[in-house]
Short mmCIF file of C-alpha atoms in Angstrom, two decimals:
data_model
loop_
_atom_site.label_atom_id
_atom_site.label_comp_id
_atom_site.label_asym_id
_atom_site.label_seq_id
_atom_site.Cartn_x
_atom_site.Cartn_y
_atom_site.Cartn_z
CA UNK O 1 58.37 94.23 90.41
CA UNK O 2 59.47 91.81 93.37
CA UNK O 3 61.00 92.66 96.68
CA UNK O 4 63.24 90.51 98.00
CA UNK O 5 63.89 90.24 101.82
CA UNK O 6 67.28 89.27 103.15
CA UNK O 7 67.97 87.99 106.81
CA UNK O 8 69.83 85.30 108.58
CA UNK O 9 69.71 83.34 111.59
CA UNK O 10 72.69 82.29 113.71
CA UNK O 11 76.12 84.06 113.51
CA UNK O 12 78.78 83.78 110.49
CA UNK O 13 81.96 83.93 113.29
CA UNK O 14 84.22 80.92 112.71
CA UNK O 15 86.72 80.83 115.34
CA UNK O 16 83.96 81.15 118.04
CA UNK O 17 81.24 78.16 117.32
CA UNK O 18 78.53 77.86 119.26
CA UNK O 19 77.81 73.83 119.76
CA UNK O 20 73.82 74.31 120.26
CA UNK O 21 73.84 76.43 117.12
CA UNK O 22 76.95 75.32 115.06
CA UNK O 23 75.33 76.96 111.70
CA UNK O 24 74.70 79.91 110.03
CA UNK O 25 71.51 80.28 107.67
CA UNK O 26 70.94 83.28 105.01
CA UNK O 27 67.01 83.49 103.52
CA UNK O 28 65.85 85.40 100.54
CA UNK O 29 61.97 86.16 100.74
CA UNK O 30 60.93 87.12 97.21
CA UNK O 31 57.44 88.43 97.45
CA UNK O 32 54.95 90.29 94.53
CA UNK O 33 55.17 94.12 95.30
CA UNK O 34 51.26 94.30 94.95
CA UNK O 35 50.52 91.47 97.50
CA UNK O 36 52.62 92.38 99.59
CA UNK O 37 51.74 95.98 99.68
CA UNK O 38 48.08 95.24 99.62
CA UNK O 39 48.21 92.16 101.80
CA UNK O 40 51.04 90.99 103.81
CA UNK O 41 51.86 94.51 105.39
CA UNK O 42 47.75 95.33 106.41
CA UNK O 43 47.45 91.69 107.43
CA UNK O 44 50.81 91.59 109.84
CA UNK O 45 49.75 94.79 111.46
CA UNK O 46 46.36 93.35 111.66
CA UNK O 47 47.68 90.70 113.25
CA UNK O 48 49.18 92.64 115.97
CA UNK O 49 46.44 95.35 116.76
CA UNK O 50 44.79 91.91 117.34
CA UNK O 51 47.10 90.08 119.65
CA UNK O 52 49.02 92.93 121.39
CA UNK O 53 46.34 95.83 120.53
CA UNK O 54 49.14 97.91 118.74
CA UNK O 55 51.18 97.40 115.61
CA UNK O 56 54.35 98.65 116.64
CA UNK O 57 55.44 95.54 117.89
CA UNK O 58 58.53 93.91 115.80
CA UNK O 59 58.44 90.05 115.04
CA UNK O 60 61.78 88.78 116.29
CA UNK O 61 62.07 84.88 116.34
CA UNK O 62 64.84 85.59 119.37
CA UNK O 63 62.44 88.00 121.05
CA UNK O 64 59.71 85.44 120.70
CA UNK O 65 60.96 82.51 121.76
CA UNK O 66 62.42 84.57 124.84
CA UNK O 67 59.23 86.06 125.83
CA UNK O 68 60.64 89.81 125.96
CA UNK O 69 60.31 93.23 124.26
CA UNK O 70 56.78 93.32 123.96
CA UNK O 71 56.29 89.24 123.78
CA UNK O 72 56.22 88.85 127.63
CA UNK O 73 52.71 87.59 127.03
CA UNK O 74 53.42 84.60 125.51
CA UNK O 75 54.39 83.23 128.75
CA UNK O 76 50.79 82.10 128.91
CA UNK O 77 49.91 78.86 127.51
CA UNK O 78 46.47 80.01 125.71
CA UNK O 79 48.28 83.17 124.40
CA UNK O 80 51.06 81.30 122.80
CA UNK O 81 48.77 78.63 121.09
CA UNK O 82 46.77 81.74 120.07
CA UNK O 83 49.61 83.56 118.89
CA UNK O 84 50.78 80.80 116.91
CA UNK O 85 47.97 79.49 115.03
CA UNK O 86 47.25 82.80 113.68
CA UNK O 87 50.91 83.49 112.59
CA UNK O 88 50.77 80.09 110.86
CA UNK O 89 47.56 80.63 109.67
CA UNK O 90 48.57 83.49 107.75
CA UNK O 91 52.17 82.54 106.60
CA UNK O 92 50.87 79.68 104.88
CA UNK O 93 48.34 81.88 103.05
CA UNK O 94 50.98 84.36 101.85
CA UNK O 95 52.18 84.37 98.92
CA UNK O 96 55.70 83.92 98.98
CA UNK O 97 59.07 82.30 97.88
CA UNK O 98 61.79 80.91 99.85
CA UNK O 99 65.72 80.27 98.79
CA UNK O 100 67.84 79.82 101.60
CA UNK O 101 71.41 78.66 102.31
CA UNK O 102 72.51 76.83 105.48
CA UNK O 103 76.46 76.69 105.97
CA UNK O 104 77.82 74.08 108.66
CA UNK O 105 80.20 75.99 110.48
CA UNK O 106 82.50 72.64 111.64
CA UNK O 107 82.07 71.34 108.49
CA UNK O 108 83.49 74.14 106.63
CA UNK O 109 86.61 75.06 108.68
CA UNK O 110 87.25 71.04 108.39
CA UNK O 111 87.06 71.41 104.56
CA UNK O 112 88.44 74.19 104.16
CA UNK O 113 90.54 75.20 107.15
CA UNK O 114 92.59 78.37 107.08
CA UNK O 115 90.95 79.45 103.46
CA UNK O 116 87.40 78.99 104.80
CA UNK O 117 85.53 82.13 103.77
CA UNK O 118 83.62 84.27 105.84
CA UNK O 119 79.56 82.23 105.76
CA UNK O 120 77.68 85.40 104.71
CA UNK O 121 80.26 86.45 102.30
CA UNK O 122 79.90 82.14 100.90
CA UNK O 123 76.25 81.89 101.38
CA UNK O 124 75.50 85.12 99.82
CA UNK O 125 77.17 84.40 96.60
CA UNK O 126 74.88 81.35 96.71
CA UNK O 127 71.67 82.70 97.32
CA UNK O 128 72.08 85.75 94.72
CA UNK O 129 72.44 82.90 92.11
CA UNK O 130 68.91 81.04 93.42
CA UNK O 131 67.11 84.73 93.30
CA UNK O 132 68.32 86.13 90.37
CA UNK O 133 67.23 82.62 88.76
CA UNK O 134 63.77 82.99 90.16
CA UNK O 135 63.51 86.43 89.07
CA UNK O 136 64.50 85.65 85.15
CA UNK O 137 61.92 82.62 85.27
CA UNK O 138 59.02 85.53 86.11
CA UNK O 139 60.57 87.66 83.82
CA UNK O 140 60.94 90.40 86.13
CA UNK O 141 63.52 92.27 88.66
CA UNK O 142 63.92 92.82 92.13
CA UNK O 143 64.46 95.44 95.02
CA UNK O 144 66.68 93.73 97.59
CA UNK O 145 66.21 94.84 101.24
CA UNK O 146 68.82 93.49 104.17
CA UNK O 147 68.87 93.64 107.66
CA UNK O 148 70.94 96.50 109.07
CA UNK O 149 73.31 95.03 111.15
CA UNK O 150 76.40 96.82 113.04
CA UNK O 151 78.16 99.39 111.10
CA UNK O 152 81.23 97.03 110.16
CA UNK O 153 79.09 94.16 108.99
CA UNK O 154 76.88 96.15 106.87
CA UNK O 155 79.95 97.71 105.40
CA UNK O 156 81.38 93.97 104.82
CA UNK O 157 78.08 93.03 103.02
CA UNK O 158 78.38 96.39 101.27
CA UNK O 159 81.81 95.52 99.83
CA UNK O 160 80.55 92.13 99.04
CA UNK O 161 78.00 93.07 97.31
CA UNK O 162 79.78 95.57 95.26
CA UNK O 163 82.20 92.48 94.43
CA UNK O 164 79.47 90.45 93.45
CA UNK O 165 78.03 93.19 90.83
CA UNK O 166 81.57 93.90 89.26
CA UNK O 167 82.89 90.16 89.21
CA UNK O 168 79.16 87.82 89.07
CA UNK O 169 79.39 84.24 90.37
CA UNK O 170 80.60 81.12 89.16
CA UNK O 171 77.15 80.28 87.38
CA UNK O 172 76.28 84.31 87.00
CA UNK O 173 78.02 86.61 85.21
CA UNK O 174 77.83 90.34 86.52
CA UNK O 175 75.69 91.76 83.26
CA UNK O 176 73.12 89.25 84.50
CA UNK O 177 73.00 90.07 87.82
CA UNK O 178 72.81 93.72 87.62
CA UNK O 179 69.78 93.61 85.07
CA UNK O 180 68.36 91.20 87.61
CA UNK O 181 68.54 93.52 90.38
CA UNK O 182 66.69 96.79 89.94
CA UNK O 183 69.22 99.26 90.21
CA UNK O 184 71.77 96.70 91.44
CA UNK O 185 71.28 98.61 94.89
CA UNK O 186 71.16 96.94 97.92
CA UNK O 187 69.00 98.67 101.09
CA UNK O 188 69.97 98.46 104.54
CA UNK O 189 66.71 98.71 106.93
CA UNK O 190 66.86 98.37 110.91
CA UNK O 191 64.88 95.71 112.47
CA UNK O 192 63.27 98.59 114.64
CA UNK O 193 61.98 100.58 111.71
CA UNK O 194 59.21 97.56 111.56
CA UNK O 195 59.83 96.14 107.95
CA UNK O 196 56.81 93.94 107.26
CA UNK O 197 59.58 91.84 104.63
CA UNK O 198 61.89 91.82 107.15
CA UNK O 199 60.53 90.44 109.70
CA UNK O 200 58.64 87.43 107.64
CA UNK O 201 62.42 86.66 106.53
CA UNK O 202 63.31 86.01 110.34
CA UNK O 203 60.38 83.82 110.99
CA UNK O 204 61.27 81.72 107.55
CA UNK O 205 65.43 81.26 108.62
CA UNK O 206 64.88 79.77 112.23
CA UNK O 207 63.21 76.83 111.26
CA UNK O 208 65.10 75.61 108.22
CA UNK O 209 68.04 75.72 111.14
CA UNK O 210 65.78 73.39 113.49
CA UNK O 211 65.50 71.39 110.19
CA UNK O 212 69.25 71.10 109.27
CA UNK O 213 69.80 70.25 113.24
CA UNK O 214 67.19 67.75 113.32
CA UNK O 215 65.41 69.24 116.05
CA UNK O 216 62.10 68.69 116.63
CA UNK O 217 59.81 70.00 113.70
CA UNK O 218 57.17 72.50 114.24
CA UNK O 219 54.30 73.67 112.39
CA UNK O 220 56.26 76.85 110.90
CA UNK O 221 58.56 74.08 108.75
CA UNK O 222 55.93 72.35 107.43
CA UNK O 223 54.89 75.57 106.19
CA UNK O 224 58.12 76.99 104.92
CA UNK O 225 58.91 73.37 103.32
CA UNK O 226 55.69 74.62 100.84
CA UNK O 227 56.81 77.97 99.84
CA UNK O 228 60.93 76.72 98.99
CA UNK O 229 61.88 77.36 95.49
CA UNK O 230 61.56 74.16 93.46
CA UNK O 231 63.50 72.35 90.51
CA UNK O 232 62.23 69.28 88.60
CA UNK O 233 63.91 67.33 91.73
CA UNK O 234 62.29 69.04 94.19
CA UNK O 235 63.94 71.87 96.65
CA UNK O 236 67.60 70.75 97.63
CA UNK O 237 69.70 72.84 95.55
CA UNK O 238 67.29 74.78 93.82
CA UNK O 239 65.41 76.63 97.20
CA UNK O 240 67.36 75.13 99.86
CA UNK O 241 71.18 74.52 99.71
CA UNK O 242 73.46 73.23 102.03
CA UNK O 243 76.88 74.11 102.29
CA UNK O 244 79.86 72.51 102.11
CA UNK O 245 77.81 70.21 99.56
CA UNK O 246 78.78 66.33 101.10
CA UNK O 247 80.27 65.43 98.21
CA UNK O 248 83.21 68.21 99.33
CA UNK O 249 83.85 66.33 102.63
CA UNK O 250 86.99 63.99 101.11
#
């Protein structure tokens, strides 16, 4: 069985666009249910009795990169350094795969103007197809786990996701989806209840938006860039999409 982790950095509001962070970016972890029961989970809260001599602390890329809510030491130079090399350290060890969609907010109400759809409704659809695809290729099915958000936007997901099992995708038809998905449920889980998947999924979706923004590239990338679902071409398309697709510009 696989677990698959689903979280998303930025925000999917259109008429509201933030210039420093003009994009919105869904990730799909798919991870082995052995390894990560018997290895990611111990490990991450190994990692944190280590650094912060408790586990209950939640990794939150906006929390760390803010130095708050239990992060306030990373203010120190020596901690930080520390903090990171071990987080890398053991990302790039774990076993895990990456698909991920990035939508360009500007880009998408210029396509697509009044008829632009909602991002996560868009990129979902999208990264469904690039998990499900993984899944049949290991000849296995998946638990899918998603960030609780506010009640309104988990009941928008909800709806989506009921759409998505009832009418498929342009490339997946329904049948295929649901025996995909193991039970064709979809869990809601809050960031505070300390979800091992969940918060690996965070640390994965901030830096393929540094990426798409051509920000400066950090270790973390490098990392990701490794674990991206691949096609005989490489990642773009297959682990990594970008939406709207250039070609959709004209």
């Amino acid at each position: 069985m696989l677990l698959c982790f689903v979280d998303e950095s930025g925000d999917h509001v259109l008429d509201r666009i933030d210039p420093y962070y003009p994009i919105f970016v869904l990730v799909g972890l798919l991870v082995d249910e052995e390894h990560y029961e018997t290895v990611i989970v111990p490990e991450m809260a190994q990692i944190k009795r280590k650094l912060f001599g408790h586990d209950g602390v939640v990794f939150h890329t906006a929390d760390i990169t803010r130095n708050r809510n239990g992060f306030e030491r990373l203010k120190d130079p020596r901690f930080r350094l520390e903090f990171y090399e071990t987080l890398n350290e053991a990302m790039a060890r774990w076993e895990y795969t990456v698909a991920a969609v990035v939508v360009d907010k500007r880009r998408h109400k210029e396509v697509y103007g009044e008829a632009a759809l909602d991002p996560y409704e868009l990129s979902l659809k999208v990264l469904v197809e690039r998990l499900v695809f993984e899944v049949e290729e290991r000849g296995s099915q998946a638990k899918v786990t998603a960030e609780s958000r506010a009640p309104h936007l988990d009941g928008s997901l909800k709806r989506a996701w009921e759409d998505l099992l009832q009418r498929g995708t342009r490339y997946l038809s329904a049948k295929r989806l649901r025996r995909a998905l193991h039970r064709s449920e979809l869990e809601f889980r809050k960031k505070r209840e300390n979800i091992a998947g969940l918060q690996l999924a965070d640390l994965v979706a901030t830096p393929i938006g540094r990426w798409y923004l051509k920000k400066p590239l950090k270790e973390d990338w490098r990392i990701i860039e490794q674990k991206l679902r691949r096609g005989p071409q490489g990642y773009m398309g297959y682990g990594l999409v970008v939406l709207p697709k250039p070609q959709q510009k004209d």
